[in-house]
PDB file of C-alpha atoms and ligand atoms in Angstrom:
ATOM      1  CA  UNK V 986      -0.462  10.963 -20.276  1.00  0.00           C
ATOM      2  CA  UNK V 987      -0.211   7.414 -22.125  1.00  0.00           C
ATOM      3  CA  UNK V 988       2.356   9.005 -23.893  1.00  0.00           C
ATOM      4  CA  UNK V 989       4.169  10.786 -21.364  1.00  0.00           C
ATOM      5  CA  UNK V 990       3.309   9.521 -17.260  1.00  0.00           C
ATOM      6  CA  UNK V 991       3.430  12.115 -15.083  1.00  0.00           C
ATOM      7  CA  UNK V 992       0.924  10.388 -12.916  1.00  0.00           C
ATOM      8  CA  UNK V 993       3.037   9.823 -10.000  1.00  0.00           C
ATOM      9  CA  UNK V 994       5.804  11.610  -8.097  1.00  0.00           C
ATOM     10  CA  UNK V 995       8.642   9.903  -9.999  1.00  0.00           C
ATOM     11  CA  UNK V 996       7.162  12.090 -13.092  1.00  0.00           C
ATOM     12  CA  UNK V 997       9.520  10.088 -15.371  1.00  0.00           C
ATOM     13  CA  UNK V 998       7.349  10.812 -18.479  1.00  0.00           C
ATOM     14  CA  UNK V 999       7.692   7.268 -19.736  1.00  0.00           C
ATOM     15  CA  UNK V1000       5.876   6.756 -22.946  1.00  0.00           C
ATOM     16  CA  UNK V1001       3.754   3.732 -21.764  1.00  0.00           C
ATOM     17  CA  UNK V1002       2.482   2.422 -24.818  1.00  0.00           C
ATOM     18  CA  UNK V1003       5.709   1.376 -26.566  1.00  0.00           C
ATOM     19  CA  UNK V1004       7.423   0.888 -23.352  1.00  0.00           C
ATOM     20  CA  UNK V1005       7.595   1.254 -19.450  1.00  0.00           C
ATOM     21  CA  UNK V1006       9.028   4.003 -16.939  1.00  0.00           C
ATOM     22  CA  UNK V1007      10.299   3.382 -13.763  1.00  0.00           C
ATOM     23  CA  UNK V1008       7.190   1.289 -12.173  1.00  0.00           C
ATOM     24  CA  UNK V1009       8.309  -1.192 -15.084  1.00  0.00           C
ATOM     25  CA  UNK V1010       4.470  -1.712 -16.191  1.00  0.00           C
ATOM     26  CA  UNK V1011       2.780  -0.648 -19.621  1.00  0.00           C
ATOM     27  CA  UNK V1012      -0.545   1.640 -19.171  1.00  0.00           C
ATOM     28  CA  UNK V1013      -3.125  -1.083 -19.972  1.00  0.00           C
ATOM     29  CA  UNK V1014      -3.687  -2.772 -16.252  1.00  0.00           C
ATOM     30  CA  UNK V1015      -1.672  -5.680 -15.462  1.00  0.00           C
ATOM     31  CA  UNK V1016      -3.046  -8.023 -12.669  1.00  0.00           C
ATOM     32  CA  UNK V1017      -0.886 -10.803 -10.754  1.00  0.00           C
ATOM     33  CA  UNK V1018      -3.805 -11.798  -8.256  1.00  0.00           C
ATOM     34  CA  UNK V1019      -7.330 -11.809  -7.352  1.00  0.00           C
ATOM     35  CA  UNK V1020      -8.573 -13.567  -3.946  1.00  0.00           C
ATOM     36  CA  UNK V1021     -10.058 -13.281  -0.273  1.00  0.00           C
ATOM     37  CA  UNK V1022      -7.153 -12.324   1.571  1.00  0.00           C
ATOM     38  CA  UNK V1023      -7.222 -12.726   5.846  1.00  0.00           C
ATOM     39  CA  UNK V1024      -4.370 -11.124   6.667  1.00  0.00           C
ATOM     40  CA  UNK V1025      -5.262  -7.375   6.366  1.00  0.00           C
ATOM     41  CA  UNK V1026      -6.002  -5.949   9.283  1.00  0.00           C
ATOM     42  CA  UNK V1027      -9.536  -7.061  11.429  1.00  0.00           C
ATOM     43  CA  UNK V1028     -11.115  -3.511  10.128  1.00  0.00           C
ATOM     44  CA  UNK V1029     -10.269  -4.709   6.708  1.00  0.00           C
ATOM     45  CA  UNK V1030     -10.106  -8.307   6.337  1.00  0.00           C
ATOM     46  CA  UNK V1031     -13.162  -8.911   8.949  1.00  0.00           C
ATOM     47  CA  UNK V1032     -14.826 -11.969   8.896  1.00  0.00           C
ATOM     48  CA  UNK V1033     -14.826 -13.295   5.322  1.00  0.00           C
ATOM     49  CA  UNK V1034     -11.913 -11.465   3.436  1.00  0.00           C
ATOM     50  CA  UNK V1035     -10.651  -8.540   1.715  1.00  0.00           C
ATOM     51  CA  UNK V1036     -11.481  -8.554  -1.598  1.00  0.00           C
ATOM     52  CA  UNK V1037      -7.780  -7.888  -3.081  1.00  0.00           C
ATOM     53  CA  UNK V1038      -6.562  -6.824  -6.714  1.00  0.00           C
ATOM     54  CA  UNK V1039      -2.732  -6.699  -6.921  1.00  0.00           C
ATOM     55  CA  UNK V1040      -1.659  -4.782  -9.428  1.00  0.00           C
ATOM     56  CA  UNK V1041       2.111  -5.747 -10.906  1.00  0.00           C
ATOM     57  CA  UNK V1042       4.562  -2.950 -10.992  1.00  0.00           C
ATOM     58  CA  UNK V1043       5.376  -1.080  -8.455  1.00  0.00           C
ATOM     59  CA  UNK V1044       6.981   2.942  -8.081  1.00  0.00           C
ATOM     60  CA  UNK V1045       9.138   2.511  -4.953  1.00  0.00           C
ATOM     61  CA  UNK V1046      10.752  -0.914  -5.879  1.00  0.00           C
ATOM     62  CA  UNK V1047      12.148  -1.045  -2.384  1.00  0.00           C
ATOM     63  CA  UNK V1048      14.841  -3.253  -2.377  1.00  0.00           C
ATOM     64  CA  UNK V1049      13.175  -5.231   0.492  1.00  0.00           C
ATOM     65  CA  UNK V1050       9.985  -5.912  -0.935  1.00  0.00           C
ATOM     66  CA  UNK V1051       8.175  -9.194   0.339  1.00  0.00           C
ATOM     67  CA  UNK V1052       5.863  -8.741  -2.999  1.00  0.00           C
ATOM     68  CA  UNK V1053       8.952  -8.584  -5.471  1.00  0.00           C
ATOM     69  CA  UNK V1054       7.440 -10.866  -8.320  1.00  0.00           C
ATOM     70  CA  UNK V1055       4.917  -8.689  -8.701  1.00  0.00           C
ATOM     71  CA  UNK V1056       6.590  -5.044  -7.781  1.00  0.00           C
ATOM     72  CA  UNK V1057      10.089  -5.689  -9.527  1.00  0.00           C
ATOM     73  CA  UNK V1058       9.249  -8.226 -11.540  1.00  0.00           C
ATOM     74  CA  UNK V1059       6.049  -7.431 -12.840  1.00  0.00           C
ATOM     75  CA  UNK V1060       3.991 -11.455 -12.975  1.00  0.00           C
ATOM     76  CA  UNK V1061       0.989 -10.320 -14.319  1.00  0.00           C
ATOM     77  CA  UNK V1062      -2.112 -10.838 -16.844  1.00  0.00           C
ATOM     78  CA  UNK V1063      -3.426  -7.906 -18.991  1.00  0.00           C
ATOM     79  CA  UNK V1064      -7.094  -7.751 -18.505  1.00  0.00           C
ATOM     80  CA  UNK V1065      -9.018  -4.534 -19.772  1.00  0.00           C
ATOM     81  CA  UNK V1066     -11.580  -2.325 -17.895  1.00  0.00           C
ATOM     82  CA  UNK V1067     -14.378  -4.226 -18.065  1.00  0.00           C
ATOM     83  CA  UNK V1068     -12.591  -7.433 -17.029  1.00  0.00           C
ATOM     84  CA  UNK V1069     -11.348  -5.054 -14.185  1.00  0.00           C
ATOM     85  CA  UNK V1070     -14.743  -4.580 -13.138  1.00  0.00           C
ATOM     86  CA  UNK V1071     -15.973  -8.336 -13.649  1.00  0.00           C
ATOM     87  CA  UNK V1072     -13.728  -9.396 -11.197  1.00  0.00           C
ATOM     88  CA  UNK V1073     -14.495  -6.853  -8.637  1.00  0.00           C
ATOM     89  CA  UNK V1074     -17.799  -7.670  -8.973  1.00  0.00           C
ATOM     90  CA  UNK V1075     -17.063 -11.431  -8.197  1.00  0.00           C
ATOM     91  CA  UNK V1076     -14.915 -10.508  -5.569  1.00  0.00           C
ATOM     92  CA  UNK V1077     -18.014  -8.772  -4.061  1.00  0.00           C
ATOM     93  CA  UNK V1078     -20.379 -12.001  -4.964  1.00  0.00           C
ATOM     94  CA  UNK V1079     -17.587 -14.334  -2.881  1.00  0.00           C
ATOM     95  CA  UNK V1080     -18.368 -12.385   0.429  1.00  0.00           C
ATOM     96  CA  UNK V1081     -15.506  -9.213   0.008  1.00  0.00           C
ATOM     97  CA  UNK V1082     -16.219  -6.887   2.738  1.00  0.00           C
ATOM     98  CA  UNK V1083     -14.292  -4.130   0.327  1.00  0.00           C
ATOM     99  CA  UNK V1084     -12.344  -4.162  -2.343  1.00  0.00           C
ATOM    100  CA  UNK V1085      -8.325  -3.706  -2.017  1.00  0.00           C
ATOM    101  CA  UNK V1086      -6.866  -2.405  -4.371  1.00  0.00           C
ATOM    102  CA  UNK V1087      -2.195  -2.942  -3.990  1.00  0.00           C
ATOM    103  CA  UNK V1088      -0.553  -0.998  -5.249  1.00  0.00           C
ATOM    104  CA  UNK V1089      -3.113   0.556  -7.816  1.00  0.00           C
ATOM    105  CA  UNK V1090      -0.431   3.744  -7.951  1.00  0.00           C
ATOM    106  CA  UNK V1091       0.538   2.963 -11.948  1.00  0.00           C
ATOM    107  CA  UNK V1092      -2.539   2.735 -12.752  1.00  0.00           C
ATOM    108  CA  UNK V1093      -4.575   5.386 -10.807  1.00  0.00           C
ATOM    109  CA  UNK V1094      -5.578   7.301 -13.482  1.00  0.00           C
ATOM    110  CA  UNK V1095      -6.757   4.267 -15.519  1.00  0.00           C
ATOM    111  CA  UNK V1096      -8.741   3.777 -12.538  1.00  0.00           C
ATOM    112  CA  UNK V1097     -10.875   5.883 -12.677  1.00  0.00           C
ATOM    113  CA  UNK V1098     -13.840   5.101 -15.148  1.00  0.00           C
ATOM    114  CA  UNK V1099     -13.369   1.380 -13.795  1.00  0.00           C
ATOM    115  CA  UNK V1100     -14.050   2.760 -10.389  1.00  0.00           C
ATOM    116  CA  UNK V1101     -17.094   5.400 -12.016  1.00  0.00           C
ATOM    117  CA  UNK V1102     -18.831   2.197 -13.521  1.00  0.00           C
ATOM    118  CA  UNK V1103     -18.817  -0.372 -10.901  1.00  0.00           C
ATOM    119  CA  UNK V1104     -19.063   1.560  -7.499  1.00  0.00           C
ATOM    120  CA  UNK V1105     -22.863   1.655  -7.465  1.00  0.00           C
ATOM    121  CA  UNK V1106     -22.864  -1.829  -8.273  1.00  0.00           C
ATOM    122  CA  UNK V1107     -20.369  -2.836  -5.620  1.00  0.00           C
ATOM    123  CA  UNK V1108     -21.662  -1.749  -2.338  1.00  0.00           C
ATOM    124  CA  UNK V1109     -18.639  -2.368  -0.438  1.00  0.00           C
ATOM    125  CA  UNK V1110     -15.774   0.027   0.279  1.00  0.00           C
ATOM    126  CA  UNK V1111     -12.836   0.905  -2.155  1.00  0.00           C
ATOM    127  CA  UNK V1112      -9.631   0.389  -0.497  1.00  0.00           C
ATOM    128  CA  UNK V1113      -6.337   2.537  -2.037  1.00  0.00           C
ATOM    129  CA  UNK V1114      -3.581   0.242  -0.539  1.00  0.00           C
ATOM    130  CA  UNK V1115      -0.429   1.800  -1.365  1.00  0.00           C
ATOM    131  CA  UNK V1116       3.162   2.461  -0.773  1.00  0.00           C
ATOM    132  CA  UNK V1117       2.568   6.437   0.281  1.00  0.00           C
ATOM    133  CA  UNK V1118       4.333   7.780  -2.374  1.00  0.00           C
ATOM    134  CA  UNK V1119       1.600   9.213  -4.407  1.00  0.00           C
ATOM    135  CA  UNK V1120       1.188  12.666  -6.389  1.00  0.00           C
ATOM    136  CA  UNK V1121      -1.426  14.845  -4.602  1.00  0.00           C
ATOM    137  CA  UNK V1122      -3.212  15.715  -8.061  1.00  0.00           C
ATOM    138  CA  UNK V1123      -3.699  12.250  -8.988  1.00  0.00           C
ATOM    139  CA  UNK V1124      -5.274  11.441  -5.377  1.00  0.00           C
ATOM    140  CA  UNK V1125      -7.595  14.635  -6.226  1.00  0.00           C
ATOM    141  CA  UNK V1126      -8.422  13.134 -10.028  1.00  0.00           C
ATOM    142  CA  UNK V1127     -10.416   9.676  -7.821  1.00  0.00           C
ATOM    143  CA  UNK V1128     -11.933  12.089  -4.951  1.00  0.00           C
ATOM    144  CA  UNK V1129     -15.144  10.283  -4.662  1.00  0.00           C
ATOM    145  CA  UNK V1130     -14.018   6.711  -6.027  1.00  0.00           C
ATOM    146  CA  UNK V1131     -11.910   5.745  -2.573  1.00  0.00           C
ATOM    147  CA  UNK V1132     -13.455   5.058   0.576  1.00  0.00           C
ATOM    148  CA  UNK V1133     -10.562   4.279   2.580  1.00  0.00           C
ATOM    149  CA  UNK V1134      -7.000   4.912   2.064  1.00  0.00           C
ATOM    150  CA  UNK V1135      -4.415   2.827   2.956  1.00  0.00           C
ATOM    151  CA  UNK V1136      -1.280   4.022   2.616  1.00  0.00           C
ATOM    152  CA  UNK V1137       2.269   2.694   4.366  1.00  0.00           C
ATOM    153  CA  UNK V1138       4.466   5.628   5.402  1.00  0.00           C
ATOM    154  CA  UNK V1139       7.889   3.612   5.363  1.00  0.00           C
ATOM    155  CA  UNK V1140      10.764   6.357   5.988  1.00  0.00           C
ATOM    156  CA  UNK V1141      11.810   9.346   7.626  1.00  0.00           C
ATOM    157  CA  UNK V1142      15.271  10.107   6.805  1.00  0.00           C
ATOM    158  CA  UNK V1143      15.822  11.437   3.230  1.00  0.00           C
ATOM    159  CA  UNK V1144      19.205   8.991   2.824  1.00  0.00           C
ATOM    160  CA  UNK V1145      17.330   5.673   3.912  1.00  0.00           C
ATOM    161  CA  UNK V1146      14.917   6.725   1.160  1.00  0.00           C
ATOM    162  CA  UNK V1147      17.048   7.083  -1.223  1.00  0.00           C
ATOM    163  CA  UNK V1148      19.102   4.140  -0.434  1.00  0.00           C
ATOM    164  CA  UNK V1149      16.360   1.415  -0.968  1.00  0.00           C
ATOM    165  CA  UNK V1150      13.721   3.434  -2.666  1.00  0.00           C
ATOM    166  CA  UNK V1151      15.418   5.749  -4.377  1.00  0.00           C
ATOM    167  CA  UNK V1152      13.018   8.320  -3.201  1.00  0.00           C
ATOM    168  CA  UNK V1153      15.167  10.856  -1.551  1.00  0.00           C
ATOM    169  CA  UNK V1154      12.130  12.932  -0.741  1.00  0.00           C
ATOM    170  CA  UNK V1155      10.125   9.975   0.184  1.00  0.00           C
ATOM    171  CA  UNK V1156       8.768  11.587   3.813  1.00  0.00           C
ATOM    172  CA  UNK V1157       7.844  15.135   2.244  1.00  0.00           C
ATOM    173  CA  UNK V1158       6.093  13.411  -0.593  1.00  0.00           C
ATOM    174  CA  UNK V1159       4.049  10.894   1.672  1.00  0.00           C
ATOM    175  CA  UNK V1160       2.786  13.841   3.780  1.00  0.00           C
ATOM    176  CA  UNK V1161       1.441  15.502   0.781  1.00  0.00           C
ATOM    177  CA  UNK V1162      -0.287  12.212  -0.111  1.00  0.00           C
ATOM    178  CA  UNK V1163      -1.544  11.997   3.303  1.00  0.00           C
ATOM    179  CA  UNK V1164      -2.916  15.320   4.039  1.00  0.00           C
ATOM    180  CA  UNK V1165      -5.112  14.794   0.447  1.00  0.00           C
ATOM    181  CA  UNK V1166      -5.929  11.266   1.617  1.00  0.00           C
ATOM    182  CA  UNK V1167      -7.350  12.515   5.066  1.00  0.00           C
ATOM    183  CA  UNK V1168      -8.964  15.589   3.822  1.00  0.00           C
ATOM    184  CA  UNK V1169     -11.270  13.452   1.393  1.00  0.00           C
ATOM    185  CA  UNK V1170     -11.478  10.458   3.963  1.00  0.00           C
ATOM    186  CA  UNK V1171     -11.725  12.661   7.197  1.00  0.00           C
ATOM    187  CA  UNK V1172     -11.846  10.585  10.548  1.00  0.00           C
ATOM    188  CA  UNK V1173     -12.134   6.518  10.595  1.00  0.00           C
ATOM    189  CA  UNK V1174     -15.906   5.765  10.766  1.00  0.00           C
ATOM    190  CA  UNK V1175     -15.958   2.087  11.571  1.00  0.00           C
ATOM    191  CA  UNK V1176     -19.454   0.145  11.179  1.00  0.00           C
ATOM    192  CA  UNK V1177     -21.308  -1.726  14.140  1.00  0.00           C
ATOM    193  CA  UNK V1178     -19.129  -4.858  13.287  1.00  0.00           C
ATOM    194  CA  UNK V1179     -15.515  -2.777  13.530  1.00  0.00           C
ATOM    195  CA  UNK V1180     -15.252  -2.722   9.527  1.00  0.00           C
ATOM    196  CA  UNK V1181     -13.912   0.178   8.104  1.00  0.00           C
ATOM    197  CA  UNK V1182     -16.159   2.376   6.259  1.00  0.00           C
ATOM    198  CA  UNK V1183     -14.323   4.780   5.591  1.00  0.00           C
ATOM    199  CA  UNK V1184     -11.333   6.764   6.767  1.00  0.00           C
ATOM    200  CA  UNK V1185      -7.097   6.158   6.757  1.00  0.00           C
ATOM    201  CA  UNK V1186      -4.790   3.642   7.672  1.00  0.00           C
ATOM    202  CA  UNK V1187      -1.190   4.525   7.889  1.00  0.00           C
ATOM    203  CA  UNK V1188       0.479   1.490   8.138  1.00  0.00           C
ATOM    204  CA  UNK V1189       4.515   1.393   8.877  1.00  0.00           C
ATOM    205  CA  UNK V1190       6.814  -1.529   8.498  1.00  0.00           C
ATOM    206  CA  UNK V1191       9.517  -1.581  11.468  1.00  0.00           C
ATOM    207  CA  UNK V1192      12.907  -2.431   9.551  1.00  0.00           C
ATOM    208  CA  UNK V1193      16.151  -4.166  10.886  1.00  0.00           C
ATOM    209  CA  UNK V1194      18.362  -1.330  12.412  1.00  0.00           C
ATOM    210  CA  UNK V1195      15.675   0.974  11.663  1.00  0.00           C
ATOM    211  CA  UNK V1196      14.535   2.028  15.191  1.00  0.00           C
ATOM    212  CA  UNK V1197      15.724   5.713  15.186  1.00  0.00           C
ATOM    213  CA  UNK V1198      13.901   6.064  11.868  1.00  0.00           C
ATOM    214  CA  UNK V1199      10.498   4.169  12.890  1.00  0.00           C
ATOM    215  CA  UNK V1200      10.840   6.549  15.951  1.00  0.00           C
ATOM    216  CA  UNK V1201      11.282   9.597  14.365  1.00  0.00           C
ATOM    217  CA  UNK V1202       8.657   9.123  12.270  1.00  0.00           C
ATOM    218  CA  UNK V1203       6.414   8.676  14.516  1.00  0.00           C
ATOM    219  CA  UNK V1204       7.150  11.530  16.212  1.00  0.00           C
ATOM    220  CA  UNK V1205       7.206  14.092  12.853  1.00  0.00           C
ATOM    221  CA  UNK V1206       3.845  12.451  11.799  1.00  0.00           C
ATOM    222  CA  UNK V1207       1.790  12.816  15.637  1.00  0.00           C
ATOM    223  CA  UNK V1208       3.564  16.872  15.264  1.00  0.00           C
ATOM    224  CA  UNK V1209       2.197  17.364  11.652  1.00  0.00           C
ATOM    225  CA  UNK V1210      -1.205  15.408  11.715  1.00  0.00           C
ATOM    226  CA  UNK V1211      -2.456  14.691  15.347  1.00  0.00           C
ATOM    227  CA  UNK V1212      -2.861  11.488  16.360  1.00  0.00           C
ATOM    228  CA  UNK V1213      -6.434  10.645  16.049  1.00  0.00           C
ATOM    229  CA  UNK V1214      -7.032  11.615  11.968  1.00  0.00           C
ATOM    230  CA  UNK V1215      -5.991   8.247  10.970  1.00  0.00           C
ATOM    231  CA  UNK V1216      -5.629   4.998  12.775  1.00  0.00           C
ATOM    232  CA  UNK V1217      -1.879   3.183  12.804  1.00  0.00           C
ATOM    233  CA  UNK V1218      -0.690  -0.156  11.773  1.00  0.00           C
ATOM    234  CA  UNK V1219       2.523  -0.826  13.277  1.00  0.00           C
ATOM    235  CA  UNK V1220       3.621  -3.777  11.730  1.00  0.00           C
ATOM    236  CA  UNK V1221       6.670  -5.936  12.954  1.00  0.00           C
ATOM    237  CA  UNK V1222       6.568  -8.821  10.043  1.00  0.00           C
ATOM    238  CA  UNK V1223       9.774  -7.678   8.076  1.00  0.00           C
ATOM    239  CA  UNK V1224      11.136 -11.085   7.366  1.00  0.00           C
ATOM    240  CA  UNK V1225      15.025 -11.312   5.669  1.00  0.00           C
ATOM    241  CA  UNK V1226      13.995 -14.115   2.814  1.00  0.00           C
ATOM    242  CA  UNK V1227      13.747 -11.134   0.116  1.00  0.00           C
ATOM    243  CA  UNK V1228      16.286  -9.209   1.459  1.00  0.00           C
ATOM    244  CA  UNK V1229      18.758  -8.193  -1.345  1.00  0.00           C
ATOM    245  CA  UNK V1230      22.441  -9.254  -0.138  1.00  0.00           C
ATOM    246  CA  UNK V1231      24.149  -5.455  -0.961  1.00  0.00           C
ATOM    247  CA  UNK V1232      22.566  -4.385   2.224  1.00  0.00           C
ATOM    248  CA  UNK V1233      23.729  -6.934   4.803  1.00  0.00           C
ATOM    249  CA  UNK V1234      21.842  -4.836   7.648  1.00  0.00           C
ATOM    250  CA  UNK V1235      18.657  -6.438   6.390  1.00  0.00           C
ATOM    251  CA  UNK V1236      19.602 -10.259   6.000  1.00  0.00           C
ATOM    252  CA  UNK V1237      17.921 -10.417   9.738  1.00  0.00           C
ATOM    253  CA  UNK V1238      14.750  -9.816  11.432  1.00  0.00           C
ATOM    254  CA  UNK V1239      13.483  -6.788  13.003  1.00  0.00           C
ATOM    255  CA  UNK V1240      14.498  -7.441  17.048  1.00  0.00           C
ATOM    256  CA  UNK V1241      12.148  -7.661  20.235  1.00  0.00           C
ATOM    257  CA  UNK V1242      13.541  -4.560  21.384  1.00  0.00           C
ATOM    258  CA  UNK V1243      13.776  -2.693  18.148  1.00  0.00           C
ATOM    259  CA  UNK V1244      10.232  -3.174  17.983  1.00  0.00           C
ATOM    260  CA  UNK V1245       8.968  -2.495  21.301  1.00  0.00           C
ATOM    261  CA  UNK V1246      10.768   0.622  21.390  1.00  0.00           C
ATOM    262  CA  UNK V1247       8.940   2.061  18.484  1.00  0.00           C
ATOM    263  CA  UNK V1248       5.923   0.716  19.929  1.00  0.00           C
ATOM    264  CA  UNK V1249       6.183   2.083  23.030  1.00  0.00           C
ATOM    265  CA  UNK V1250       6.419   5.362  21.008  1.00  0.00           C
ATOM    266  CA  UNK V1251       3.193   4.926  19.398  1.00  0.00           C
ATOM    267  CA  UNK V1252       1.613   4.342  22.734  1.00  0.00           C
ATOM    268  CA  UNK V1253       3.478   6.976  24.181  1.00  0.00           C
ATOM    269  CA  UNK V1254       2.591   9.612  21.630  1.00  0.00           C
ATOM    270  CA  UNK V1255      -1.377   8.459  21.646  1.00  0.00           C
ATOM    271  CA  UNK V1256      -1.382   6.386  18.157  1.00  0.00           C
ATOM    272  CA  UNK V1257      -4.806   3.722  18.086  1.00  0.00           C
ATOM    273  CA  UNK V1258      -5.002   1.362  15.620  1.00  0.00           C
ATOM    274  CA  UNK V1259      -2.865  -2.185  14.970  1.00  0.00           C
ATOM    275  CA  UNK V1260       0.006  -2.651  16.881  1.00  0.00           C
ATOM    276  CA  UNK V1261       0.635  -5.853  15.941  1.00  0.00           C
ATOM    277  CA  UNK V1262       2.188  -8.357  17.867  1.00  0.00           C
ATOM    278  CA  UNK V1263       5.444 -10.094  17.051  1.00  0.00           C
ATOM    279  CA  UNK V1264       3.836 -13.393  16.948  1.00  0.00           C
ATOM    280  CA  UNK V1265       3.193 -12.627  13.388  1.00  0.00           C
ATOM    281  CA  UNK V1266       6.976 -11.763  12.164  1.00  0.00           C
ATOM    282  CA  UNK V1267       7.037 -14.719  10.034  1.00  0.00           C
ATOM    283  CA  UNK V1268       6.855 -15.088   5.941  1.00  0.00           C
ATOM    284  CA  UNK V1269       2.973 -17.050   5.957  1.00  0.00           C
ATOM    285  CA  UNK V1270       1.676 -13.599   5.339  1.00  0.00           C
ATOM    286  CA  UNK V1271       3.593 -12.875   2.324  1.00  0.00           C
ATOM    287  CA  UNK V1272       0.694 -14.218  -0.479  1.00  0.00           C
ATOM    288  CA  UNK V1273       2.359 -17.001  -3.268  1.00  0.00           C
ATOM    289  CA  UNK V1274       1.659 -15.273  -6.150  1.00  0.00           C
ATOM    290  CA  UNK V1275       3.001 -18.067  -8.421  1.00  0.00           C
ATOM    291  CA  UNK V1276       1.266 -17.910 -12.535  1.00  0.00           C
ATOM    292  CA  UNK V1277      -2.244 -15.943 -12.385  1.00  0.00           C
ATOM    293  CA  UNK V1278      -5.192 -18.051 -12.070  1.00  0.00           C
ATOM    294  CA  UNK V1279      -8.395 -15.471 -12.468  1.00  0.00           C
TER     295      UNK V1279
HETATM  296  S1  LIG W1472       3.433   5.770 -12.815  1.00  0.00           S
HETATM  297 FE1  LIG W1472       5.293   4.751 -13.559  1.00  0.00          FE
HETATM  298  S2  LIG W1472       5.685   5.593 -15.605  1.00  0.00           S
HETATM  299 FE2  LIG W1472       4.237   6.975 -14.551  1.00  0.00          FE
HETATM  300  S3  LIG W1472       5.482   8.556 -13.604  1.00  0.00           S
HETATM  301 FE3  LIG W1472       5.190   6.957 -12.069  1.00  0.00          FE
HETATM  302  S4  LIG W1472       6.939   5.560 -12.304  1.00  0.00           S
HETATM  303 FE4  LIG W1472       6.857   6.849 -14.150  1.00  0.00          FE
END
């Protein structure tokens, strides 16, 4: 697999020793931050923090990404397993209510006898906090490792996609992902405090001049999957400071009615979960990654 990564949908069989396939990261982990983070949502972040790892590399790339030193450009420190699991661990010791791991999808396999060695130890919640497109055997290979899933599900429409994801079957792909994610997370059980114990998150990203597609995906989603199996995060924060100039329609920010309309869809169709208010629309969410300091 080192050799020849297969590990998620792209299947571009990069060797990943020598080199790097289309996430742009080698196979040993690569790590551009460590820290509390607030700005999950209250299920997550709680009180004190979610304890987040964010991995570098990324296998969407989407041409809008708010993360982009770390997705497209990769910032990062090597650190090995057992590094890995020291800093879990200390994430744990600083008050983490889970740990949350973004965009982990490079390195799920690699993952997994991290996750075997330091779950018993950790005593929080795992947290698999990624862009949706995942492959449905690698979700199987960490059955038992995740507690709660947390995946965005960012297009309907094969040609927006494609056009900045290149992931023409983005939609089909993330409902594969999905249906594996609920069937090993079943319902949202929250504890007495509202934390999330276990259970999904589909989170969604409203994009300028993206309406028709927010809507629509909505719609296909409540059809395939009910409404209740997993709790929604409508998010409205899209801001244009990363947008990449070839595609003029997102040098703005999502509107108040483009928003409301797909939120009045989520209401309409039955969605709970985060519907987050517009108040928030503004780039003080996006993390400063800057040079590593774990
Ligand atoms: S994880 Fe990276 S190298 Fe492996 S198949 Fe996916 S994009 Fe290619």
């Amino acid at each position: 697999m080192k050799q020849s990564c297969v590990q998620c949908p792209r299947k571009c069989g990069a060797d990943r020793e020598s080199g790097v396939g289309f996430c742009g990261v080698p196979w040993d982990f690569r790590i551009a931050r460590v820290a509390l983070h607030a700005w999950e949502e209250p299920s997550i972040s709680g009180t004190r923090g979610s304890g987040t790892v964010f991995f570098s590399g990324c296998n969407l790339r989407c041409v809008f990404c708010q993360n982009r030193e770390i997705s497209r450009e990769c910032l990062g420190k090597e650190v090995d397993a057992d590094r890995l699991a020291d800093l879990m661990l200390r994430l744990r010791d600083e008050g983490a209510h889970n740990i949350n791991l973004v965009t982990p999808t490079p390195y799920a396999l690699q993952l997994i006898p991290v996750l075997k060695k330091v779950r018993p130890q950790l005593g929080i919640p795992v947290v698999y906090n990624c862009g949706g497109y995942e492959s449905p055997e690698t979700l199987k290979a960490l059955e038992g490792l995740i507690d709660v899933w947390l995946p965005d599900v960012k297009y309907f429409s094969a040609s927006l996609a494609q056009k900045y994801s290149a992931a023409e079957n983005y939609f089909e792909v993330a409902c594969a992902a999905l249906t594996e994610m609920l069937r090993q997370s079943g319902k949202p059980q929250l504890d007495e405090n509202g934390m999330l114990l276990r259970g999904t998150v589909v989170r969604h990203l409203v994009l300028p001049r993206g309406r028709a597609d927010s809507v629509a995906l909505l719609e296909a989603l409540a059809k395939q999957f009910g409404t209740d199996a997993f709790l929604l995060s409508l998010m409205s924060q899209y801001t244009p400071q990363f947008a990449d100039a070839s595609f003029p329609e997102l040098c703005r920010r999502v509107t108040t009615f483009e928003y409301e309309s797909v939120l009045n869809t989520a209401i309409s169709l039955g969605f709970g979960g985060y519907l987050q208010s517009r108040s928030s629309a503004n780039a003080d969410y996006t993390p400063d990654f800057g040079e590593p300091t774990f």
